[in-house]
PDB file of C-alpha atoms in Angstrom:
ATOM      1  CA  UNK A 480       0.000   0.000   0.000  1.00  0.00           C
ATOM      2  CA  UNK A 481       2.768   2.447   0.945  1.00  0.00           C
ATOM      3  CA  UNK A 482       4.581   1.561  -2.262  1.00  0.00           C
ATOM      4  CA  UNK A 483       1.448   2.369  -4.312  1.00  0.00           C
ATOM      5  CA  UNK A 484       1.035   5.712  -2.541  1.00  0.00           C
ATOM      6  CA  UNK A 485       4.679   6.620  -3.216  1.00  0.00           C
ATOM      7  CA  UNK A 486       4.275   5.683  -6.877  1.00  0.00           C
ATOM      8  CA  UNK A 487       1.098   7.750  -7.135  1.00  0.00           C
ATOM      9  CA  UNK A 488       2.781  10.743  -5.489  1.00  0.00           C
ATOM     10  CA  UNK A 489       5.746  10.443  -7.861  1.00  0.00           C
ATOM     11  CA  UNK A 490       3.436  10.348 -10.873  1.00  0.00           C
ATOM     12  CA  UNK A 491       1.463  13.371  -9.695  1.00  0.00           C
ATOM     13  CA  UNK A 492       4.669  15.326  -9.094  1.00  0.00           C
ATOM     14  CA  UNK A 493       5.984  14.379 -12.538  1.00  0.00           C
ATOM     15  CA  UNK A 494       2.867  15.639 -14.294  1.00  0.00           C
ATOM     16  CA  UNK A 495       2.799  18.829 -12.233  1.00  0.00           C
ATOM     17  CA  UNK A 496       6.253  19.973 -13.361  1.00  0.00           C
ATOM     18  CA  UNK A 497       6.439  22.707 -16.033  1.00  0.00           C
ATOM     19  CA  UNK A 498       8.335  20.417 -18.406  1.00  0.00           C
ATOM     20  CA  UNK A 499       5.443  17.969 -18.441  1.00  0.00           C
ATOM     21  CA  UNK A 500       2.618  20.445 -18.986  1.00  0.00           C
ATOM     22  CA  UNK A 501       0.612  20.172 -22.160  1.00  0.00           C
ATOM     23  CA  UNK A 502      -0.026  23.200 -24.308  1.00  0.00           C
ATOM     24  CA  UNK A 503      -3.462  23.509 -25.870  1.00  0.00           C
ATOM     25  CA  UNK A 504      -2.607  24.279 -29.494  1.00  0.00           C
ATOM     26  CA  UNK A 505      -5.908  25.050 -31.182  1.00  0.00           C
ATOM     27  CA  UNK A 506      -4.550  25.820 -34.661  1.00  0.00           C
ATOM     28  CA  UNK A 507      -1.133  24.257 -35.428  1.00  0.00           C
ATOM     29  CA  UNK A 508      -0.933  26.088 -38.767  1.00  0.00           C
ATOM     30  CA  UNK A 509      -1.046  29.390 -36.884  1.00  0.00           C
ATOM     31  CA  UNK A 510       1.141  28.483 -33.919  1.00  0.00           C
ATOM     32  CA  UNK A 511       4.834  29.373 -33.798  1.00  0.00           C
ATOM     33  CA  UNK A 512       7.332  27.546 -31.594  1.00  0.00           C
ATOM     34  CA  UNK A 513      10.604  29.281 -30.734  1.00  0.00           C
ATOM     35  CA  UNK A 514      13.340  27.236 -29.091  1.00  0.00           C
ATOM     36  CA  UNK A 515      15.418  29.324 -26.680  1.00  0.00           C
ATOM     37  CA  UNK A 516      18.350  28.219 -24.509  1.00  0.00           C
ATOM     38  CA  UNK A 517      16.036  27.826 -21.496  1.00  0.00           C
ATOM     39  CA  UNK A 518      13.071  26.189 -23.278  1.00  0.00           C
ATOM     40  CA  UNK A 519      10.311  26.603 -25.833  1.00  0.00           C
ATOM     41  CA  UNK A 520       8.051  29.592 -26.348  1.00  0.00           C
ATOM     42  CA  UNK A 521       4.685  28.931 -27.995  1.00  0.00           C
ATOM     43  CA  UNK A 522       3.069  31.821 -29.858  1.00  0.00           C
ATOM     44  CA  UNK A 523      -0.513  31.854 -31.063  1.00  0.00           C
ATOM     45  CA  UNK A 524      -0.459  33.783 -34.344  1.00  0.00           C
ATOM     46  CA  UNK A 525      -3.460  35.985 -35.138  1.00  0.00           C
ATOM     47  CA  UNK A 526      -4.277  35.699 -38.866  1.00  0.00           C
ATOM     48  CA  UNK A 527      -7.669  37.323 -38.302  1.00  0.00           C
ATOM     49  CA  UNK A 528      -5.901  40.427 -36.928  1.00  0.00           C
ATOM     50  CA  UNK A 529      -2.807  40.644 -39.175  1.00  0.00           C
ATOM     51  CA  UNK A 530      -3.041  38.168 -42.080  1.00  0.00           C
ATOM     52  CA  UNK A 531      -0.161  39.637 -44.092  1.00  0.00           C
ATOM     53  CA  UNK A 532       2.192  39.669 -41.113  1.00  0.00           C
ATOM     54  CA  UNK A 533       1.285  36.116 -40.086  1.00  0.00           C
ATOM     55  CA  UNK A 534       1.903  34.923 -43.660  1.00  0.00           C
ATOM     56  CA  UNK A 535       5.307  36.646 -43.631  1.00  0.00           C
ATOM     57  CA  UNK A 536       6.320  35.137 -40.283  1.00  0.00           C
ATOM     58  CA  UNK A 537       5.310  31.659 -41.483  1.00  0.00           C
ATOM     59  CA  UNK A 538       7.194  32.035 -44.773  1.00  0.00           C
ATOM     60  CA  UNK A 539      10.415  33.187 -43.102  1.00  0.00           C
ATOM     61  CA  UNK A 540      10.049  30.435 -40.489  1.00  0.00           C
ATOM     62  CA  UNK A 541       9.516  27.718 -43.090  1.00  0.00           C
ATOM     63  CA  UNK A 542      12.489  29.017 -45.072  1.00  0.00           C
ATOM     64  CA  UNK A 543      14.652  28.632 -41.925  1.00  0.00           C
ATOM     65  CA  UNK A 544      15.432  32.347 -41.867  1.00  0.00           C
ATOM     66  CA  UNK A 545      14.779  32.814 -38.132  1.00  0.00           C
ATOM     67  CA  UNK A 546      17.016  29.979 -36.922  1.00  0.00           C
ATOM     68  CA  UNK A 547      20.005  31.275 -34.890  1.00  0.00           C
ATOM     69  CA  UNK A 548      18.890  34.918 -35.127  1.00  0.00           C
ATOM     70  CA  UNK A 549      19.944  37.121 -32.187  1.00  0.00           C
ATOM     71  CA  UNK A 550      17.783  39.017 -29.733  1.00  0.00           C
ATOM     72  CA  UNK A 551      19.698  42.192 -30.566  1.00  0.00           C
ATOM     73  CA  UNK A 552      17.634  44.736 -28.594  1.00  0.00           C
ATOM     74  CA  UNK A 553      16.309  43.760 -25.179  1.00  0.00           C
ATOM     75  CA  UNK A 554      15.028  46.418 -22.785  1.00  0.00           C
ATOM     76  CA  UNK A 555      14.192  45.519 -19.184  1.00  0.00           C
ATOM     77  CA  UNK A 556      10.508  46.076 -18.421  1.00  0.00           C
ATOM     78  CA  UNK A 557       9.683  46.635 -22.088  1.00  0.00           C
ATOM     79  CA  UNK A 558      10.449  44.082 -24.798  1.00  0.00           C
ATOM     80  CA  UNK A 559      12.870  41.666 -26.529  1.00  0.00           C
ATOM     81  CA  UNK A 560      13.457  42.330 -30.240  1.00  0.00           C
ATOM     82  CA  UNK A 561      14.752  39.813 -32.792  1.00  0.00           C
ATOM     83  CA  UNK A 562      14.216  38.812 -36.411  1.00  0.00           C
ATOM     84  CA  UNK A 563      16.977  40.631 -38.307  1.00  0.00           C
ATOM     85  CA  UNK A 564      17.492  37.810 -40.802  1.00  0.00           C
ATOM     86  CA  UNK A 565      20.036  39.855 -42.778  1.00  0.00           C
ATOM     87  CA  UNK A 566      22.578  40.756 -40.074  1.00  0.00           C
ATOM     88  CA  UNK A 567      21.378  38.872 -36.982  1.00  0.00           C
ATOM     89  CA  UNK A 568      22.061  35.221 -37.918  1.00  0.00           C
ATOM     90  CA  UNK A 569      24.670  34.229 -35.344  1.00  0.00           C
ATOM     91  CA  UNK A 570      25.815  31.282 -37.494  1.00  0.00           C
ATOM     92  CA  UNK A 571      25.962  33.083 -40.850  1.00  0.00           C
ATOM     93  CA  UNK A 572      26.784  36.741 -41.415  1.00  0.00           C
ATOM     94  CA  UNK A 573      26.282  37.999 -37.866  1.00  0.00           C
ATOM     95  CA  UNK A 574      27.300  41.642 -37.674  1.00  0.00           C
ATOM     96  CA  UNK A 575      26.746  43.165 -34.215  1.00  0.00           C
ATOM     97  CA  UNK A 576      27.276  46.703 -35.494  1.00  0.00           C
ATOM     98  CA  UNK A 577      24.522  46.303 -38.125  1.00  0.00           C
ATOM     99  CA  UNK A 578      22.125  43.917 -36.394  1.00  0.00           C
ATOM    100  CA  UNK A 579      18.764  45.612 -36.098  1.00  0.00           C
ATOM    101  CA  UNK A 580      19.102  47.475 -39.398  1.00  0.00           C
ATOM    102  CA  UNK A 581      18.310  44.599 -41.757  1.00  0.00           C
ATOM    103  CA  UNK A 582      15.374  42.593 -42.942  1.00  0.00           C
ATOM    104  CA  UNK A 583      14.504  39.942 -45.481  1.00  0.00           C
ATOM    105  CA  UNK A 584      14.697  40.243 -49.267  1.00  0.00           C
ATOM    106  CA  UNK A 585      10.902  40.461 -49.347  1.00  0.00           C
ATOM    107  CA  UNK A 586       8.998  43.723 -49.736  1.00  0.00           C
ATOM    108  CA  UNK A 587       8.029  45.634 -46.594  1.00  0.00           C
ATOM    109  CA  UNK A 588       4.531  45.036 -45.256  1.00  0.00           C
ATOM    110  CA  UNK A 589       1.593  47.415 -45.073  1.00  0.00           C
ATOM    111  CA  UNK A 590       0.666  48.104 -41.440  1.00  0.00           C
ATOM    112  CA  UNK A 591      -2.229  46.074 -40.016  1.00  0.00           C
ATOM    113  CA  UNK A 592      -3.055  48.051 -36.889  1.00  0.00           C
ATOM    114  CA  UNK A 593      -5.810  46.648 -34.689  1.00  0.00           C
ATOM    115  CA  UNK A 594      -7.558  47.076 -31.364  1.00  0.00           C
ATOM    116  CA  UNK A 595      -5.454  44.298 -29.768  1.00  0.00           C
ATOM    117  CA  UNK A 596      -3.514  45.996 -26.950  1.00  0.00           C
ATOM    118  CA  UNK A 597       0.203  45.580 -26.359  1.00  0.00           C
ATOM    119  CA  UNK A 598      -0.043  43.565 -23.152  1.00  0.00           C
ATOM    120  CA  UNK A 599       2.609  41.324 -21.614  1.00  0.00           C
ATOM    121  CA  UNK A 600       3.337  38.445 -23.999  1.00  0.00           C
ATOM    122  CA  UNK A 601       1.978  40.173 -27.108  1.00  0.00           C
ATOM    123  CA  UNK A 602       4.146  39.904 -30.222  1.00  0.00           C
ATOM    124  CA  UNK A 603       4.406  42.881 -32.565  1.00  0.00           C
ATOM    125  CA  UNK A 604       6.194  43.658 -35.805  1.00  0.00           C
ATOM    126  CA  UNK A 605       9.117  46.044 -35.539  1.00  0.00           C
ATOM    127  CA  UNK A 606       9.407  48.782 -38.132  1.00  0.00           C
ATOM    128  CA  UNK A 607      11.219  51.975 -39.024  1.00  0.00           C
ATOM    129  CA  UNK A 608       9.537  55.386 -38.776  1.00  0.00           C
ATOM    130  CA  UNK A 609       7.292  54.579 -41.747  1.00  0.00           C
ATOM    131  CA  UNK A 610       4.313  52.550 -40.427  1.00  0.00           C
ATOM    132  CA  UNK A 611       4.437  50.432 -43.604  1.00  0.00           C
ATOM    133  CA  UNK A 612       8.047  49.297 -43.127  1.00  0.00           C
ATOM    134  CA  UNK A 613       7.650  46.066 -41.127  1.00  0.00           C
ATOM    135  CA  UNK A 614       9.621  43.259 -42.739  1.00  0.00           C
ATOM    136  CA  UNK A 615      11.109  40.465 -40.601  1.00  0.00           C
ATOM    137  CA  UNK A 616      11.942  41.900 -37.180  1.00  0.00           C
ATOM    138  CA  UNK A 617       9.542  41.457 -34.292  1.00  0.00           C
ATOM    139  CA  UNK A 618       9.374  41.930 -30.547  1.00  0.00           C
ATOM    140  CA  UNK A 619       7.829  40.200 -27.539  1.00  0.00           C
ATOM    141  CA  UNK A 620       6.504  42.359 -24.715  1.00  0.00           C
ATOM    142  CA  UNK A 621       7.881  41.771 -21.188  1.00  0.00           C
ATOM    143  CA  UNK A 622       5.213  44.074 -19.735  1.00  0.00           C
ATOM    144  CA  UNK A 623       2.212  46.059 -20.939  1.00  0.00           C
ATOM    145  CA  UNK A 624       3.124  48.831 -23.365  1.00  0.00           C
ATOM    146  CA  UNK A 625      -0.156  50.439 -24.336  1.00  0.00           C
ATOM    147  CA  UNK A 626       1.615  53.488 -25.758  1.00  0.00           C
ATOM    148  CA  UNK A 627       2.339  51.184 -28.747  1.00  0.00           C
ATOM    149  CA  UNK A 628      -1.368  50.521 -29.391  1.00  0.00           C
ATOM    150  CA  UNK A 629      -2.380  51.417 -32.953  1.00  0.00           C
ATOM    151  CA  UNK A 630       1.259  52.319 -33.693  1.00  0.00           C
ATOM    152  CA  UNK A 631       2.629  48.824 -34.413  1.00  0.00           C
ATOM    153  CA  UNK A 632       1.093  45.659 -35.846  1.00  0.00           C
ATOM    154  CA  UNK A 633       0.179  42.906 -33.381  1.00  0.00           C
ATOM    155  CA  UNK A 634       0.461  39.460 -34.993  1.00  0.00           C
ATOM    156  CA  UNK A 635       0.601  37.061 -32.039  1.00  0.00           C
ATOM    157  CA  UNK A 636       0.676  36.356 -28.318  1.00  0.00           C
ATOM    158  CA  UNK A 637       2.685  33.994 -26.149  1.00  0.00           C
ATOM    159  CA  UNK A 638       0.450  31.186 -24.867  1.00  0.00           C
ATOM    160  CA  UNK A 639       3.193  29.160 -23.179  1.00  0.00           C
ATOM    161  CA  UNK A 640       6.816  29.627 -22.172  1.00  0.00           C
ATOM    162  CA  UNK A 641       6.742  33.279 -21.139  1.00  0.00           C
ATOM    163  CA  UNK A 642       9.177  32.365 -18.367  1.00  0.00           C
ATOM    164  CA  UNK A 643      11.725  31.606 -21.115  1.00  0.00           C
ATOM    165  CA  UNK A 644      11.151  35.020 -22.686  1.00  0.00           C
ATOM    166  CA  UNK A 645      11.729  36.515 -19.237  1.00  0.00           C
ATOM    167  CA  UNK A 646      15.134  34.765 -19.172  1.00  0.00           C
ATOM    168  CA  UNK A 647      16.422  36.427 -22.372  1.00  0.00           C
ATOM    169  CA  UNK A 648      19.637  38.347 -21.707  1.00  0.00           C
ATOM    170  CA  UNK A 649      18.963  42.075 -21.249  1.00  0.00           C
ATOM    171  CA  UNK A 650      20.775  44.816 -23.094  1.00  0.00           C
ATOM    172  CA  UNK A 651      22.312  48.096 -22.052  1.00  0.00           C
ATOM    173  CA  UNK A 652      20.019  50.545 -20.248  1.00  0.00           C
ATOM    174  CA  UNK A 653      18.457  52.942 -22.735  1.00  0.00           C
ATOM    175  CA  UNK A 654      19.489  51.445 -26.082  1.00  0.00           C
ATOM    176  CA  UNK A 655      18.854  47.809 -25.218  1.00  0.00           C
ATOM    177  CA  UNK A 656      21.885  46.761 -27.308  1.00  0.00           C
ATOM    178  CA  UNK A 657      22.988  43.303 -26.186  1.00  0.00           C
ATOM    179  CA  UNK A 658      26.577  42.076 -25.975  1.00  0.00           C
ATOM    180  CA  UNK A 659      26.797  38.310 -26.609  1.00  0.00           C
ATOM    181  CA  UNK A 660      23.025  38.059 -27.148  1.00  0.00           C
ATOM    182  CA  UNK A 661      20.693  35.110 -26.771  1.00  0.00           C
ATOM    183  CA  UNK A 662      19.252  33.714 -29.970  1.00  0.00           C
ATOM    184  CA  UNK A 663      16.278  31.888 -31.390  1.00  0.00           C
ATOM    185  CA  UNK A 664      17.876  28.465 -31.766  1.00  0.00           C
ATOM    186  CA  UNK A 665      15.134  26.970 -33.933  1.00  0.00           C
ATOM    187  CA  UNK A 666      11.782  28.386 -35.033  1.00  0.00           C
ATOM    188  CA  UNK A 667       9.005  26.178 -36.414  1.00  0.00           C
ATOM    189  CA  UNK A 668       5.324  26.298 -37.288  1.00  0.00           C
ATOM    190  CA  UNK A 669       3.609  23.704 -35.056  1.00  0.00           C
ATOM    191  CA  UNK A 670       1.896  22.081 -38.068  1.00  0.00           C
ATOM    192  CA  UNK A 671       5.343  21.234 -39.483  1.00  0.00           C
ATOM    193  CA  UNK A 672       6.527  19.276 -36.434  1.00  0.00           C
TER     194      UNK A 672
END
């Protein structure tokens, strides 16, 4: 009897650990999985909110463009920015002095502003001053940033693994520039796993 109770307790503990939790992926075709050094981040993409941006993210992901790309700008209490596929690939062409200035070879995207607020865990498309200049770079919010509402395109939200986003190495105060940055090790669309 004691042996059965110990076994039951061990099983319950095993299934209660974060590593064993199951993520409810409702739409694998519109779910992004980012492997970080500390674990996986699962992002629910929002094609009903930003169809062009979601299509772009999926294309670059399926082409392998986001693999090994640095988190080049990370500001405590604000956000972690990545996605410079031109200068941010830490295995091919990484250029710390230019990372954050590049994008893909594809045309820039027209803004798809929405009423979705920039809350903690929301994923938005980075851009230059022109609202229609989003290309490949994106950012994940550490905290609410409602001053970004209707200024940047929201295309997703973290549904699991936010603790791994919280572990991304922070950059310098002010600029957010990161020395020896963390990277997206592997990025996949859940339907492709």
